[in-house]
């Protein structure tokens, strides 16, 4: 089991410590937050290879180093200082059963902790110190690290250098890329065969295949060789002919390709390939793979096929440790919100102790847009489309911009789901306000069920005052007067305005949002608008 991942100076991370769950880890975050970087770092350190391909030491790249650290380094150089050249290091701590892996135990890690583990460290090569200094002293020195003067060390925590993947570490990576190349097909065919045929069975197949090829040569090539022999009669030299290649290079494996429902793998759809790759990677004994890394399983999959894939991942995980990156609330909800690891501002946050009923709630209501709450800088919860439409109108009236343009996400959910939303926000200390109807109760009574999550200035619930009416529509009339609302809606004098609004909720909201009439927001909505922007320059 991976107990800790410590990253320093690698890509977008200046410093990151991630202590994963022993079974399922769902890594979420905005674009460029570093989700893929974490998977890449784990895979690279445990295998020594970049994305399962070439050796990382052969591919060392100046853009693997944290951009901010590199910029600061060159700024200091130009200021006449002598800063230490940037480095990066990744430590992966392991909890393993006693065996060969125990040889990797030591304290050669950034935290100086006694543990089994593997580390990768990029730093200036001592053999090129003079060349590096000369390069950096040039007046026209480009602001790019000369990695030719760097080395990439790969060793375990005992300080033993590694030249191949440690025997007891097995890792599989599943991504959403479509397989079209011959090389990729060869890899998956080899994976399929090696894991399901023992050496005796493979040898038997090889012998039968050789016999078949020999018979092919005897039956089909005899006439061709006779013709070639006649053409070379009378010539001094060897007789020219052709035969079937019987060398090991012409192995039976090379003639096989995987198929999905009798369609060659490379011609199958992207969704079917994703499911097949998951089966190939995970349908094996736990002893053959300790860690499974899955990158954005939702790619190329319809809603129903994604559900199939997630069921496969859950069913086949067994005792393996699984790391999944995703942009999908559905993936997060189905696999368990409590397994969340949220990347934000270069750090990682876990939900911790979430109420079991809330986890079950999101798993059953898997369409709930959980990630909107988790990824929003500022979230406003409203009860329905009408509330959302008019909140946006009144917000724009005050700030002359749409909420999203100022980093505020307005989300319409059922009022009964407010507690779940506030619980998520509280676990991550997110900024959130909500507005809702009083439904004939005092605002204090409405807030009572949510008091455990409410904190002034962080998470607040604004409720329409009883005098203004039970729902949004009478509150609008109370704040503006019936005449203004009637004109805005173009409702005839003979019609009851409130009754018309109540029976045409969304139409009424759209009409009020688009009217040129000057409207006043109900007090509880205007207070929510001020509150969500209170600690910003616009709100001060």
XYZ file of C-alpha atoms in Angstrom:
540
model
C 0.000 0.000 0.000
C 1.151 3.544 -0.760
C 0.970 5.403 2.540
C 2.326 8.769 1.427
C 3.374 10.661 -1.682
C 5.702 13.614 -1.100
C 6.339 15.859 -4.118
C 8.675 18.845 -4.108
C 9.345 21.101 -7.103
C 7.749 18.802 -9.698
C 5.574 20.421 -12.363
C 2.756 22.429 -10.721
C 3.654 21.358 -7.181
C 6.084 23.334 -5.075
C 5.330 21.082 -2.121
C 2.636 18.422 -1.819
C 2.076 15.697 0.753
C -0.693 13.237 -0.082
C -1.628 10.447 2.319
C -3.979 8.257 0.277
C -6.713 5.911 1.417
C -5.641 2.285 1.481
C -8.319 1.280 -1.037
C -10.033 3.954 -3.164
C -8.799 7.471 -3.939
C -10.787 9.810 -6.182
C -8.659 12.812 -7.130
C -10.559 15.862 -8.371
C -9.638 19.448 -9.137
C -9.963 22.148 -11.739
C -8.049 22.209 -15.016
C -4.268 22.343 -14.491
C -4.699 21.521 -10.792
C -2.305 18.572 -11.085
C -4.559 15.496 -11.113
C -2.658 13.759 -13.912
C 0.643 14.920 -12.432
C 0.019 12.920 -9.249
C -0.658 9.740 -11.227
C 2.365 10.407 -13.422
C 4.586 10.968 -10.383
C 3.467 7.731 -8.697
C 3.901 5.695 -11.875
C 7.279 7.227 -12.733
C 8.784 6.698 -9.284
C 7.548 3.121 -8.901
C 8.518 1.968 -12.414
C 11.298 4.347 -13.457
C 9.458 4.958 -16.721
C 7.369 7.853 -18.009
C 3.791 6.719 -18.593
C 4.961 3.132 -18.930
C 7.203 3.975 -21.903
C 10.833 5.072 -21.997
C 13.068 5.468 -18.973
C 12.440 8.771 -17.211
C 16.192 9.405 -16.997
C 16.330 9.484 -20.815
C 13.525 12.029 -21.016
C 14.431 14.576 -18.327
C 12.764 17.812 -19.362
C 13.226 21.414 -18.142
C 9.439 21.717 -17.916
C 9.265 18.974 -15.285
C 10.591 21.531 -12.797
C 8.137 23.807 -11.007
C 7.659 26.932 -13.105
C 7.495 29.352 -10.164
C 10.742 28.000 -8.710
C 12.483 28.267 -12.089
C 11.272 31.861 -12.606
C 12.402 32.828 -9.091
C 15.803 31.229 -9.745
C 16.456 33.228 -12.919
C 15.110 36.423 -11.308
C 17.649 36.001 -8.505
C 20.420 35.346 -11.030
C 19.614 38.555 -12.877
C 19.597 40.412 -9.549
C 23.217 39.359 -8.982
C 22.463 36.691 -6.385
C 23.784 33.129 -6.412
C 20.712 30.968 -5.884
C 20.781 27.193 -5.741
C 19.586 25.670 -9.052
C 16.060 24.238 -8.911
C 15.607 20.544 -8.221
C 12.650 18.243 -7.927
C 12.121 15.162 -5.830
C 9.310 12.641 -5.427
C 9.133 10.194 -2.509
C 6.616 7.334 -2.459
C 6.233 5.633 0.930
C 5.089 2.002 1.011
C 3.612 -0.324 3.600
C 4.483 -3.833 2.399
C 4.462 -7.358 3.735
C 7.817 -8.575 4.916
C 9.905 -9.897 2.052
C 12.259 -8.538 -0.589
C 10.573 -5.135 -0.397
C 11.895 -4.729 3.158
C 15.320 -4.233 1.587
C 14.025 -0.852 0.427
C 13.599 0.355 4.015
C 15.638 3.327 5.154
C 15.609 7.040 5.923
C 16.828 8.399 2.596
C 13.737 10.507 1.982
C 12.886 14.185 2.392
C 11.244 13.673 5.794
C 14.094 11.461 7.120
C 11.473 8.901 8.189
C 12.181 5.203 8.613
C 10.045 3.564 5.937
C 10.011 1.332 2.896
C 9.881 3.472 -0.200
C 11.222 4.664 -3.535
C 12.461 8.120 -4.504
C 13.371 10.001 -7.667
C 15.549 13.105 -7.475
C 16.542 15.487 -10.288
C 19.512 17.706 -9.415
C 22.660 19.209 -10.974
C 25.241 16.576 -11.882
C 28.419 16.979 -9.815
C 30.476 16.114 -12.913
C 29.137 19.174 -14.747
C 29.286 21.849 -12.050
C 31.751 24.022 -14.009
C 29.772 23.717 -17.254
C 26.527 24.618 -15.465
C 28.103 27.687 -13.861
C 29.549 28.827 -17.195
C 26.183 28.400 -18.876
C 24.377 30.446 -16.227
C 27.003 33.218 -16.293
C 26.416 33.939 -19.982
C 24.908 37.407 -20.522
C 22.369 36.002 -22.992
C 21.558 32.909 -20.925
C 18.024 31.702 -21.808
C 15.637 31.268 -18.885
C 15.466 27.510 -19.394
C 17.187 24.974 -17.167
C 20.015 23.141 -18.995
C 18.963 19.609 -18.020
C 21.958 18.252 -19.949
C 23.934 19.167 -16.817
C 21.445 17.438 -14.517
C 21.057 13.849 -13.417
C 17.954 11.924 -12.377
C 18.647 9.566 -9.488
C 16.303 6.664 -8.813
C 16.809 4.708 -5.638
C 15.012 3.232 -2.658
C 14.942 4.617 0.875
C 17.925 2.395 1.733
C 19.843 4.464 -0.858
C 20.258 1.510 -3.210
C 20.223 2.640 -6.840
C 17.477 1.121 -8.962
C 17.869 0.068 -12.579
C 14.585 -1.757 -13.038
C 11.187 -1.845 -11.370
C 11.377 -3.459 -7.909
C 10.091 -7.030 -8.067
C 7.328 -6.671 -5.481
C 5.846 -3.522 -7.046
C 3.262 -3.990 -9.776
C 1.306 -1.098 -11.166
C -1.209 -0.756 -13.992
C -2.316 2.465 -15.649
C -5.674 2.783 -17.413
C -6.278 5.889 -19.497
C -8.934 6.975 -21.958
C -6.689 7.126 -25.006
C -7.919 5.280 -28.057
C -5.650 2.477 -29.264
C -4.862 2.716 -32.951
C -1.097 2.037 -33.214
C 0.467 -1.386 -33.777
C 2.822 -0.845 -30.852
C -0.030 -0.237 -28.434
C -1.891 -3.262 -29.775
C 1.204 -5.435 -29.312
C 1.393 -4.299 -25.681
C -2.215 -5.203 -24.895
C -1.986 -8.526 -26.739
C 1.146 -9.415 -24.781
C -0.548 -8.369 -21.544
C -3.585 -10.508 -22.333
C -1.537 -13.613 -23.148
C 1.139 -13.408 -20.467
C -1.349 -13.148 -17.656
C -3.616 -15.967 -18.784
C -1.281 -18.610 -20.247
C 1.420 -20.374 -18.251
C 4.777 -21.305 -19.764
C 3.756 -24.910 -20.574
C 0.657 -23.776 -22.486
C 2.634 -21.145 -24.375
C 5.282 -23.700 -25.366
C 2.607 -26.104 -26.617
C 0.998 -23.393 -28.733
C 4.406 -22.416 -30.159
C 5.141 -26.018 -31.253
C 1.736 -26.424 -32.923
C 2.120 -23.048 -34.624
C 5.545 -24.074 -36.002
C 4.056 -27.301 -37.387
C 1.242 -25.350 -39.017
C 3.682 -22.939 -40.652
C 5.817 -25.830 -41.890
C 2.769 -27.476 -43.472
C 1.864 -24.149 -45.070
C 5.301 -24.038 -46.693
C 5.079 -27.611 -47.958
C 1.568 -27.227 -49.387
C 1.672 -23.769 -50.925
C 5.296 -22.939 -51.720
C 6.372 -26.124 -53.547
C 5.287 -24.899 -57.000
C 6.852 -21.491 -56.455
C 10.199 -22.987 -55.398
C 10.128 -25.413 -58.383
C 9.648 -22.436 -60.715
C 12.465 -20.485 -59.081
C 14.774 -23.503 -59.312
C 14.105 -23.873 -63.054
C 14.923 -20.211 -63.630
C 18.279 -20.595 -61.878
C 19.300 -23.798 -63.740
C 22.588 -23.406 -65.525
C 23.607 -20.493 -63.344
C 26.563 -20.845 -61.076
C 25.347 -20.168 -57.580
C 22.888 -21.352 -54.991
C 19.313 -22.242 -55.855
C 16.949 -19.422 -54.900
C 13.701 -20.253 -53.067
C 11.398 -19.071 -50.321
C 10.327 -20.671 -47.068
C 8.223 -19.820 -44.053
C 10.220 -18.108 -41.304
C 10.607 -20.595 -38.442
C 12.719 -18.388 -36.172
C 11.610 -17.222 -32.758
C 11.204 -13.718 -34.175
C 8.263 -15.015 -36.216
C 6.402 -16.009 -33.074
C 2.737 -16.925 -32.875
C 2.045 -13.959 -30.569
C 2.795 -11.526 -33.402
C -0.084 -12.897 -35.480
C -2.715 -12.330 -32.796
C -4.705 -9.184 -32.080
C -7.327 -8.735 -29.366
C -10.928 -8.312 -30.476
C -14.118 -7.044 -28.881
C -17.219 -9.004 -29.916
C -15.270 -10.279 -32.967
C -14.271 -6.744 -34.041
C -10.502 -6.006 -33.981
C -9.554 -3.924 -30.958
C -8.203 -1.009 -33.002
C -11.488 -0.721 -34.919
C -13.703 -0.816 -31.843
C -15.294 2.273 -30.351
C -13.501 4.360 -27.757
C -15.974 3.454 -25.036
C -15.646 -0.280 -25.641
C -11.854 0.034 -25.625
C -11.982 1.795 -22.253
C -14.045 -1.002 -20.713
C -11.846 -3.698 -22.274
C -8.649 -2.059 -21.018
C -10.122 -1.953 -17.528
C -10.929 -5.669 -17.657
C -7.447 -6.467 -18.987
C -5.746 -4.393 -16.317
C -7.813 -5.357 -13.292
C -9.067 -8.898 -13.938
C -6.003 -10.556 -12.488
C -4.869 -11.823 -9.129
C -4.084 -9.188 -6.515
C -0.515 -10.492 -6.274
C 0.133 -9.378 -9.857
C -0.901 -5.759 -9.399
C -0.716 -3.723 -6.205
C -1.758 -0.354 -7.582
C -4.245 0.705 -10.245
C -4.157 4.230 -11.706
C -7.219 5.275 -13.724
C -7.243 8.590 -15.577
C -10.639 10.200 -16.268
C -12.709 7.044 -16.850
C -15.632 9.166 -18.083
C -13.856 9.971 -21.377
C -15.687 8.660 -24.487
C -18.379 6.902 -22.446
C -22.114 7.408 -22.452
C -23.855 7.621 -19.097
C -24.919 3.966 -19.172
C -21.513 2.656 -20.302
C -19.821 4.750 -17.633
C -22.021 3.036 -15.055
C -20.841 -0.351 -16.396
C -17.212 0.756 -16.169
C -17.568 2.000 -12.597
C -19.206 -1.260 -11.541
C -16.242 -3.116 -13.076
C -13.725 -0.960 -11.229
C -15.518 -1.481 -7.913
C -15.946 -5.226 -8.454
C -12.400 -5.901 -9.666
C -10.528 -3.642 -7.241
C -10.227 -6.471 -4.662
C -7.325 -5.667 -2.320
C -5.617 -3.288 -4.706
C -5.142 0.388 -4.041
C -6.943 2.433 -6.696
C -6.263 6.036 -7.738
C -8.788 7.697 -10.064
C -8.777 11.215 -11.502
C -12.058 12.630 -12.736
C -14.054 15.677 -13.799
C -17.319 13.800 -13.353
C -19.660 14.210 -10.397
C -21.230 10.904 -11.415
C -17.907 9.072 -10.991
C -17.321 10.748 -7.638
C -20.810 10.008 -6.331
C -20.880 6.380 -7.491
C -17.475 5.467 -6.060
C -17.941 7.417 -2.833
C -17.650 11.118 -2.016
C -15.912 10.137 1.217
C -12.934 8.899 -0.870
C -12.384 12.364 -2.335
C -8.993 14.056 -2.536
C -9.462 17.638 -3.753
C -6.567 19.460 -5.408
C -6.681 23.209 -4.939
C -4.061 25.981 -4.866
C -1.195 23.500 -5.022
C -2.433 21.525 -2.009
C -4.633 18.496 -1.456
C -7.600 18.264 0.876
C -9.555 15.218 2.009
C -13.130 15.268 3.213
C -12.330 13.404 6.400
C -15.258 12.153 8.459
C -18.315 12.556 6.281
C -21.683 11.465 7.619
C -22.362 7.932 6.311
C -25.892 8.931 5.326
C -24.517 11.757 3.172
C -22.139 9.377 1.386
C -25.045 6.992 0.761
C -27.217 9.907 -0.386
C -24.770 10.973 -3.098
C -24.169 7.368 -4.176
C -27.911 6.900 -4.726
C -28.407 10.377 -6.201
C -25.389 10.031 -8.494
C -26.603 12.773 -10.830
C -26.125 15.414 -8.115
C -23.519 17.907 -9.337
C -21.190 17.448 -6.375
C -18.111 18.763 -8.151
C -19.720 22.148 -8.800
C -19.856 22.658 -5.048
C -16.378 21.262 -4.451
C -14.647 23.244 -7.202
C -16.466 26.567 -6.903
C -14.630 29.432 -5.221
C -17.983 30.888 -4.113
C -21.212 28.948 -4.255
C -24.806 30.128 -4.003
C -27.530 27.520 -3.533
C -31.068 28.340 -4.615
C -34.251 26.269 -4.611
C -35.290 26.347 -8.245
C -34.886 27.834 -11.744
C -36.914 30.950 -10.879
C -34.674 31.740 -7.911
C -31.544 31.222 -10.035
C -32.796 33.438 -12.873
C -33.709 36.308 -10.568
C -30.644 36.006 -8.352
C -28.534 36.451 -11.505
C -30.613 39.521 -12.503
C -30.285 41.221 -9.125
C -26.574 40.340 -8.886
C -25.965 41.891 -12.323
C -27.928 44.991 -11.314
C -25.600 45.508 -8.348
C -22.210 44.609 -9.840
C -22.867 45.103 -13.572
C -21.524 41.589 -14.199
C -22.886 38.061 -14.232
C -22.096 35.998 -11.102
C -19.807 33.591 -12.986
C -17.790 36.545 -14.288
C -16.968 37.325 -10.652
C -16.243 33.744 -9.581
C -19.692 33.014 -8.134
C -21.460 29.791 -9.145
C -25.240 29.759 -8.654
C -26.682 26.253 -8.384
C -30.330 25.269 -8.287
C -31.107 22.270 -6.058
C -33.991 21.006 -3.989
C -34.296 22.714 -0.619
C -34.102 19.301 1.043
C -30.579 18.917 -0.407
C -29.273 22.093 1.225
C -27.944 20.176 4.227
C -25.841 17.921 1.973
C -24.413 20.926 0.162
C -23.580 22.736 3.394
C -21.954 19.599 4.814
C -19.643 19.368 1.786
C -18.803 23.057 2.060
C -18.135 22.754 5.802
C -15.761 19.798 5.383
C -13.623 21.845 2.971
C -14.366 25.235 4.580
C -15.856 26.525 1.323
C -17.537 29.927 1.002
C -21.270 29.340 0.512
C -24.576 31.156 0.896
C -28.068 29.880 0.187
C -31.458 31.510 -0.257
C -34.767 29.800 0.327
C -38.461 30.328 0.973
C -39.758 30.458 4.523
C -42.759 28.230 3.702
C -44.702 29.890 6.496
C -42.034 29.318 9.166
C -39.834 31.861 10.897
C -36.328 32.229 9.409
C -34.819 30.916 12.666
C -36.904 27.746 12.430
C -35.814 27.203 8.820
C -32.145 27.649 9.768
C -32.362 25.338 12.784
C -31.630 22.136 10.830
C -28.512 23.689 9.281
C -27.052 25.518 12.280
C -24.292 22.910 12.679
C -22.821 23.996 9.332
C -23.480 27.749 9.388
C -20.731 30.233 10.288
C -21.104 33.994 9.899
C -18.963 35.207 7.028
C -18.376 31.687 5.612
C -21.600 29.712 5.269
C -24.931 31.501 5.614
C -28.589 30.818 4.867
C -30.874 33.731 3.947
C -34.612 33.203 4.329
C -37.458 35.437 3.188
C -39.125 37.239 6.084
C -42.595 35.991 6.985
C -44.255 39.365 6.300
C -43.185 39.183 2.649
C -44.930 35.878 1.936
C -44.063 32.193 1.923
C -42.379 31.928 -1.505
C -40.395 33.959 -4.038
C -43.381 35.377 -5.932
C -45.101 37.228 -3.049
C -41.650 38.363 -1.851
C -41.107 40.073 -5.226
C -44.459 41.839 -4.995
C -43.721 42.832 -1.372
C -40.359 44.364 -2.395
C -41.570 46.209 -5.524
C -45.304 46.732 -5.280
C -47.967 45.086 -7.401
C -48.062 47.828 -10.055
C -44.360 47.497 -10.928
C -44.577 43.714 -11.170
C -47.797 43.900 -13.229
C -46.161 46.287 -15.732
C -43.019 44.166 -15.888
C -45.028 41.039 -16.623
C -47.587 42.796 -18.839
C -50.405 41.164 -16.870
C -53.896 42.536 -17.519
C -55.693 44.420 -14.749
C -58.388 41.770 -14.523
C -55.861 39.059 -13.642
C -54.502 38.357 -10.189
C -50.738 39.021 -10.418
C -49.720 36.624 -7.655
C -51.907 33.833 -9.001
C -50.470 34.358 -12.512
C -46.879 34.318 -11.217
C -47.483 31.202 -9.144
C -48.906 29.295 -12.100
C -46.195 30.582 -14.514
C -43.135 30.551 -12.236
C -40.370 30.218 -14.831
C -42.073 32.462 -17.412
C -42.566 35.125 -14.763
C -38.927 34.901 -13.681
C -37.684 35.198 -17.277
C -39.921 38.203 -17.931
C -38.720 39.956 -14.777
C -35.097 39.176 -15.642
C -35.487 40.826 -19.044
C -37.684 43.800 -18.144
C -36.319 47.330 -18.419
C -38.229 48.254 -15.263
C -36.069 49.039 -12.260
C -36.624 46.250 -9.743
C -35.642 45.878 -6.109
C -34.451 42.514 -4.843
C -36.278 41.055 -1.843
C -34.258 41.773 1.294
C -33.041 38.190 1.812
C -31.734 38.004 -1.774
C -29.959 41.369 -1.613
C -28.342 40.329 1.687
C -27.129 37.076 0.121
C -25.643 38.988 -2.827
C -23.710 41.276 -0.493
C -22.606 38.354 1.698
C -21.146 36.219 -1.096
C -18.958 39.141 -2.228
C -18.185 40.538 1.237
C -14.470 39.682 1.337
C -13.689 40.794 -2.229
C -12.653 44.219 -3.586
C -16.080 44.508 -5.246
C -17.832 43.880 -1.950
C -15.746 46.162 0.233
